[in-house]
Amino acid sequence: GTATVVPKNGRPRSRSPIVRAKSLSESMRGLLKRTTSKSSLDGSRYKDKTSKVQSFNQGAGRGAACALQFGGVSTPRNVAGAALAVAAADDYPKHKLLFASSTCPDEINCAAAWEPLFHNGVLPAYRLGGLAGLFCAGLAGFKAYASHAADDGGLFVFYGPHCGMSEDGARLGAVTRLGQNAESAACGACVGALEWARTGDNAKSRAAPQPGDYQMDLVKATVVKHLPALDAAEGRDEIAVLCDLLCDDIRRDLLDAIAAADPGLPVYLLGGVQINADAKADNELLAVRHFEVRTAAGYVIDKFDALKECLNPGEILRSIR
C-alpha cells in the first residue's frame, strides 16, 4: 500500500483511505424500485432474480443487494486471513497481536463466522465498542487495552457497525434471529435511532439525554448529525449509507485515541460493515471499508491494496474497492 505520513499526534494530511461504495451503474440502480435513500423495511423488493452478481453461497437476490448497497463484500474468514497475512509480512504474526473490537455487542456479531477476526474463541480479547459499534471505551479504555500487549507485539482492532439483510436481499436492517419466527431490527440501535430522528419534533428530547441510556443517546446524536447526508443520498438504502458514515466515525475516533495514547507499537485497524444473515443461514459477510496500520513512530500507512492481494478471489462478491 501507499504510505500516508501524518504528524505523530495528528491525522493523515493527504486523502484518507476512507472507502465508500463505488458508483453504481444504471443497470444496477434498476434493481431498486426507488432511486432515493429510504428504508427497505417497508418490504420493497429486489426484482432481478436472474442477476449474475453472486458468488460462493449467495443467492441472486442477496448477491445483487450486497453489490448494490455495499460494493465489494467477502466472508469474514477470507478478510481475516488476508489481513493477518499482511500483518505477518510486517513481522507481526497473529501470536504477537492483541485483538480488540469496536463493534456492536449484539450477539449476532459474535457468531462463529466472525471468530477469525477475534483473538480466542468467538469473543474478542478486549471490547472497545458500544451500541452500533461506536467507540465508547474512550482514551482510558484504549490505553488500558494497549498496556496489555506483548512487549514485542502489536495491536489489531476490528471495528464497524452492522446491518442485517434478509436472505432474499429485499430488506436491510432486519434479520430472523435464532428461535424467532419474525424478523427483528439489526442494528436495532441504528434502526431505532433513525426512526426516532425521523418522527415528530425531537428538539426537546435531543437536548435531554435519558438517564442510564448514554450509549443510545450517543447513537441518536450521531444519527441526527448524519441526517443531511442521508437525505441527500440517492440509489442506496439509508441504512447502508448510515453504516458507511458510522464506520468513518469509528475510525476517526480510534485514530484520535491512538494519537493521544501514543502506544509506541503498531496498531492494525480493519474497518467495515458486518452484514448479518438469518441465524439459520450462517451466511455472514463483511464489506471492508478501511485497512491500515498506525506505526509505532506515528505514521498511518494504507494497507488496503496489500489486503486485496491476499484475498481469496473465490470468496469475493464483486470487486473490493
Coordinates of C-alpha atoms in Angstrom, one line a residue:
G1 CA 0.0 0.0 0.0
T2 CA 0.9 3.6 -0.2
A3 CA 2.2 5.5 2.9
T4 CA 0.3 8.4 4.2
V5 CA 2.5 10.4 6.5
V6 CA 1.0 12.1 9.5
P7 CA 2.3 14.1 12.4
K8 CA 2.9 11.8 15.4
N9 CA -0.1 13.2 17.2
G10 CA -2.1 14.0 14.1
R11 CA -4.3 12.6 11.4
P12 CA -3.4 12.0 7.8
R13 CA -3.0 15.2 5.7
S14 CA -3.4 13.5 2.3
R15 CA -6.5 11.8 1.0
S16 CA -7.6 9.3 3.7
P17 CA -8.2 5.6 2.9
I18 CA -11.8 6.0 3.6
V19 CA -13.7 3.9 1.2
R20 CA -17.3 4.3 0.2
A21 CA -19.3 2.0 -2.0
K22 CA -18.4 2.6 -5.7
S23 CA -20.5 4.5 -8.1
L24 CA -23.3 2.2 -9.3
S25 CA -24.2 1.6 -12.9
E26 CA -27.6 2.4 -14.2
S27 CA -28.4 -1.3 -14.7
M28 CA -27.6 -2.0 -11.0
R29 CA -29.7 1.0 -10.0
G30 CA -32.6 -0.6 -11.8
L31 CA -32.6 -3.3 -9.1
L32 CA -34.2 -0.9 -6.7
K33 CA -37.9 0.2 -7.0
R34 CA -36.8 3.6 -5.8
T35 CA -34.0 6.0 -6.5
T36 CA -33.9 7.9 -3.2
S37 CA -32.3 6.8 0.0
K38 CA -35.1 5.3 2.1
S39 CA -35.5 2.4 4.4
S40 CA -36.2 -1.0 2.9
L41 CA -38.1 -2.2 5.9
D42 CA -41.3 -1.4 4.1
G43 CA -40.8 -4.6 2.1
S44 CA -39.7 -3.2 -1.3
R45 CA -38.1 -5.9 -3.3
Y46 CA -35.1 -6.6 -5.5
K47 CA -36.7 -7.9 -8.6
D48 CA -33.8 -9.2 -10.6
K49 CA -33.8 -12.8 -9.6
T50 CA -31.5 -13.8 -12.5
S51 CA -28.7 -11.4 -11.5
K52 CA -25.3 -12.8 -12.1
V53 CA -23.9 -10.7 -9.3
Q54 CA -23.5 -13.6 -6.9
S55 CA -20.7 -15.8 -5.7
F56 CA -19.9 -18.6 -3.3
N57 CA -23.1 -19.2 -1.2
Q58 CA -25.0 -16.1 -2.2
G59 CA -28.4 -16.3 -3.8
A60 CA -29.2 -13.9 -6.7
G61 CA -31.4 -11.6 -4.6
R62 CA -29.0 -11.2 -1.7
G63 CA -25.9 -11.1 -4.0
A64 CA -27.4 -8.3 -6.1
A65 CA -28.4 -6.4 -2.9
C66 CA -25.0 -6.7 -1.4
A67 CA -23.3 -5.5 -4.6
L68 CA -25.7 -2.6 -4.9
Q69 CA -25.7 -1.4 -1.3
F70 CA -22.1 -2.2 -0.3
G71 CA -20.0 -2.8 -3.3
G72 CA -17.4 -5.5 -2.7
V73 CA -18.0 -7.9 0.1
S74 CA -16.4 -11.1 1.2
T75 CA -16.5 -13.7 4.0
P76 CA -15.1 -12.8 7.4
R77 CA -12.7 -15.8 7.2
N78 CA -11.3 -14.5 3.9
V79 CA -10.8 -11.0 5.1
A80 CA -9.3 -12.1 8.4
G81 CA -6.8 -14.4 6.6
A82 CA -5.8 -11.6 4.3
A83 CA -5.4 -9.0 7.0
L84 CA -3.4 -11.3 9.2
A85 CA -1.2 -12.3 6.3
V86 CA -0.4 -8.6 5.7
A87 CA 0.5 -8.1 9.4
A88 CA 2.6 -11.3 9.4
A89 CA 4.6 -9.9 6.4
D90 CA 5.3 -6.9 8.6
D91 CA 6.8 -9.4 11.2
Y92 CA 3.7 -9.3 13.3
P93 CA 2.1 -12.8 13.1
K94 CA -1.1 -13.5 14.9
H95 CA 0.5 -14.7 18.1
K96 CA 2.2 -11.2 18.5
L97 CA -1.1 -9.3 18.2
L98 CA -3.6 -8.5 20.9
F99 CA -7.0 -8.3 19.4
A100 CA -9.9 -6.0 20.2
S101 CA -13.1 -4.9 18.6
S102 CA -15.2 -1.8 18.4
T103 CA -18.4 -3.5 17.2
C104 CA -21.9 -3.6 18.4
P105 CA -22.5 -6.0 21.3
D106 CA -25.4 -7.7 19.5
E107 CA -24.9 -11.4 19.9
I108 CA -25.2 -12.0 16.1
N109 CA -21.8 -10.2 15.8
C110 CA -20.2 -13.0 17.9
A111 CA -21.4 -15.8 15.6
A112 CA -18.8 -18.4 14.7
A113 CA -18.3 -16.8 11.3
W114 CA -16.6 -13.9 12.9
E115 CA -14.2 -16.0 15.0
P116 CA -11.2 -15.5 12.7
L117 CA -11.3 -11.8 13.5
F118 CA -11.2 -12.4 17.2
H119 CA -8.3 -13.5 19.4
N120 CA -9.6 -16.6 21.2
G121 CA -12.9 -18.2 20.5
V122 CA -15.9 -16.1 19.4
L123 CA -15.3 -13.2 21.8
P124 CA -12.5 -10.7 21.3
A125 CA -9.9 -10.2 23.9
Y126 CA -10.9 -6.5 24.5
R127 CA -14.1 -4.7 23.8
L128 CA -13.8 -1.0 22.8
G129 CA -17.2 -0.5 21.3
G130 CA -20.8 0.1 22.4
L131 CA -24.1 0.2 20.6
A132 CA -23.8 0.5 16.8
G133 CA -20.1 -0.2 17.2
L134 CA -19.3 3.4 18.3
F135 CA -16.0 3.7 20.1
C136 CA -17.2 4.1 23.7
A137 CA -14.2 3.0 25.6
G138 CA -12.5 6.3 25.1
L139 CA -8.9 7.2 25.7
A140 CA -8.7 5.5 29.0
G141 CA -10.1 2.3 27.6
F142 CA -7.7 2.3 24.7
K143 CA -4.7 3.0 27.0
A144 CA -5.7 0.0 29.1
Y145 CA -6.0 -2.2 26.1
A146 CA -2.7 -1.1 24.7
S147 CA -1.0 -1.7 28.0
H148 CA -1.9 -5.4 27.8
A149 CA 0.1 -6.0 24.6
A150 CA 3.1 -8.2 24.5
D151 CA 6.5 -6.5 24.8
D152 CA 7.4 -7.2 21.2
G153 CA 3.8 -7.3 19.9
G154 CA 1.2 -5.1 18.3
L155 CA -2.5 -4.4 18.4
F156 CA -5.2 -5.4 15.9
V157 CA -8.6 -3.7 16.1
F158 CA -11.6 -4.8 14.1
Y159 CA -14.3 -2.2 14.0
G160 CA -17.5 -1.1 12.4
P161 CA -21.3 -1.1 12.5
H162 CA -23.5 -4.0 11.4
C163 CA -26.5 -4.4 9.2
G164 CA -29.0 -7.2 8.9
M165 CA -30.0 -8.4 5.4
S166 CA -32.8 -10.8 4.6
E167 CA -31.8 -13.9 2.6
D168 CA -33.7 -12.7 -0.5
G169 CA -32.0 -9.3 -0.3
A170 CA -35.3 -7.5 0.0
R171 CA -34.8 -5.9 3.4
L172 CA -31.9 -4.2 5.1
G173 CA -31.8 -3.6 8.8
A174 CA -33.6 -6.8 9.8
V175 CA -32.8 -10.5 10.3
T176 CA -34.6 -13.5 11.7
R177 CA -32.8 -14.5 14.9
L178 CA -32.3 -17.9 16.4
G179 CA -35.6 -19.2 17.9
Q180 CA -37.7 -16.4 16.5
N181 CA -40.2 -16.6 13.6
A182 CA -40.4 -12.9 12.9
E183 CA -37.7 -10.5 11.8
S184 CA -36.2 -8.0 14.2
A185 CA -34.0 -5.0 13.7
A186 CA -30.3 -5.2 13.2
C187 CA -28.7 -3.0 14.1
G188 CA -31.6 -2.3 16.5
A189 CA -29.9 0.8 17.9
C190 CA -29.3 2.3 14.4
V191 CA -32.8 1.5 13.2
G192 CA -34.4 2.7 16.4
A193 CA -32.4 6.0 16.4
L194 CA -33.2 6.6 12.7
E195 CA -36.9 6.0 13.3
W196 CA -36.8 8.3 16.4
A197 CA -35.0 11.0 14.4
R198 CA -37.5 10.8 11.5
T199 CA -40.6 11.0 13.6
G200 CA -42.1 14.2 15.1
D201 CA -40.3 17.1 16.6
N202 CA -37.5 15.7 18.7
A203 CA -35.8 19.0 19.5
K204 CA -36.5 18.8 23.2
S205 CA -35.6 15.1 23.6
R206 CA -32.4 15.7 21.6
A207 CA -31.3 18.1 24.2
A208 CA -32.3 15.9 27.2
P209 CA -30.3 12.6 27.4
Q210 CA -32.1 9.8 29.1
P211 CA -30.5 8.8 32.4
G212 CA -28.9 5.4 32.2
D213 CA -29.0 5.2 28.4
Y214 CA -25.9 7.2 27.4
Q215 CA -24.9 4.8 24.6
M216 CA -28.3 5.1 22.9
D217 CA -28.1 8.8 23.4
L218 CA -24.8 8.8 21.6
V219 CA -26.2 6.8 18.7
K220 CA -29.2 9.2 18.4
A221 CA -26.9 12.2 18.4
T222 CA -24.7 10.6 15.8
V223 CA -27.7 9.7 13.6
V224 CA -29.1 13.3 13.8
K225 CA -25.7 14.6 12.7
H226 CA -25.9 12.5 9.6
L227 CA -29.5 13.2 8.6
P228 CA -28.5 15.8 5.9
A229 CA -26.2 13.2 4.3
L230 CA -28.9 10.6 4.4
D231 CA -31.4 12.9 2.9
A232 CA -29.0 13.8 0.1
A233 CA -28.1 10.2 -0.8
E234 CA -29.6 8.5 -3.8
G235 CA -29.7 5.0 -5.1
R236 CA -28.9 3.3 -1.8
D237 CA -30.9 2.3 1.2
E238 CA -30.4 4.8 4.0
I239 CA -29.4 2.0 6.4
A240 CA -26.5 1.1 4.2
V241 CA -25.5 4.8 3.8
L242 CA -25.7 5.3 7.6
C243 CA -23.4 2.2 8.2
D244 CA -20.7 3.7 6.0
L245 CA -20.9 7.0 7.8
L246 CA -20.7 5.3 11.2
C247 CA -17.7 3.3 10.1
D248 CA -16.0 6.5 9.3
D249 CA -16.9 7.9 12.7
I250 CA -15.5 5.0 14.5
R251 CA -12.3 5.1 12.5
R252 CA -11.9 8.8 13.3
D253 CA -12.4 8.3 17.0
L254 CA -10.0 5.4 17.1
L255 CA -7.3 7.3 15.3
D256 CA -7.8 10.3 17.7
A257 CA -7.4 7.9 20.7
I258 CA -4.4 6.2 19.3
A259 CA -2.7 9.5 18.6
A260 CA -3.4 10.7 22.1
A261 CA -2.4 7.4 23.7
D262 CA 0.8 7.1 21.5
P263 CA 1.2 3.5 22.5
G264 CA 4.6 3.1 20.8
L265 CA 3.7 -0.1 19.0
P266 CA 1.9 -0.8 15.7
V267 CA -1.9 -0.7 15.6
Y268 CA -3.6 -2.5 12.7
L269 CA -7.1 -1.2 12.0
L270 CA -9.6 -3.2 10.0
G271 CA -12.9 -1.5 9.5
G272 CA -16.0 -2.5 7.6
V273 CA -19.7 -3.2 7.8
Q274 CA -20.8 -6.5 9.2
I275 CA -23.6 -7.9 7.1
N276 CA -25.7 -10.3 9.2
A277 CA -27.8 -13.1 7.8
D278 CA -30.7 -15.0 9.2
A279 CA -29.5 -17.3 12.0
K280 CA -30.3 -20.5 10.1
A281 CA -28.4 -19.3 7.0
D282 CA -24.9 -18.9 8.7
N283 CA -24.0 -16.6 5.9
E284 CA -22.2 -13.6 7.4
L285 CA -20.4 -11.1 5.1
L286 CA -18.1 -8.2 5.6
A287 CA -17.9 -5.0 3.4
V288 CA -14.4 -3.8 4.0
R289 CA -14.0 0.0 4.2
H290 CA -10.6 0.6 5.7
F291 CA -7.4 -1.3 6.4
E292 CA -4.3 0.5 7.7
V293 CA -1.6 0.4 10.3
R294 CA -0.6 3.2 12.6
T295 CA 3.1 2.5 13.1
A296 CA 5.0 2.8 16.4
A297 CA 6.5 6.0 15.0
G298 CA 3.1 7.6 14.5
Y299 CA 2.6 7.2 10.7
V300 CA -0.6 5.9 9.1
I301 CA 0.0 3.5 6.2
D302 CA -2.8 2.4 4.0
K303 CA -2.7 -1.4 3.6
F304 CA -5.8 -1.8 1.5
D305 CA -4.0 -2.8 -1.7
A306 CA -2.0 -5.3 0.3
L307 CA -5.2 -6.7 1.7
K308 CA -6.7 -7.1 -1.7
E309 CA -3.7 -9.0 -3.0
C310 CA -4.1 -11.6 -0.2
L311 CA -7.8 -12.2 -0.6
N312 CA -9.0 -15.5 -2.0
P313 CA -10.9 -14.4 -5.2
G314 CA -13.2 -17.4 -4.8
E315 CA -14.8 -15.7 -1.7
I316 CA -15.3 -12.2 -3.1
L317 CA -18.6 -10.9 -4.3
R318 CA -17.9 -8.2 -6.8
S319 CA -14.5 -6.4 -6.7
I320 CA -13.3 -4.9 -3.4
R321 CA -12.8 -1.2 -3.7

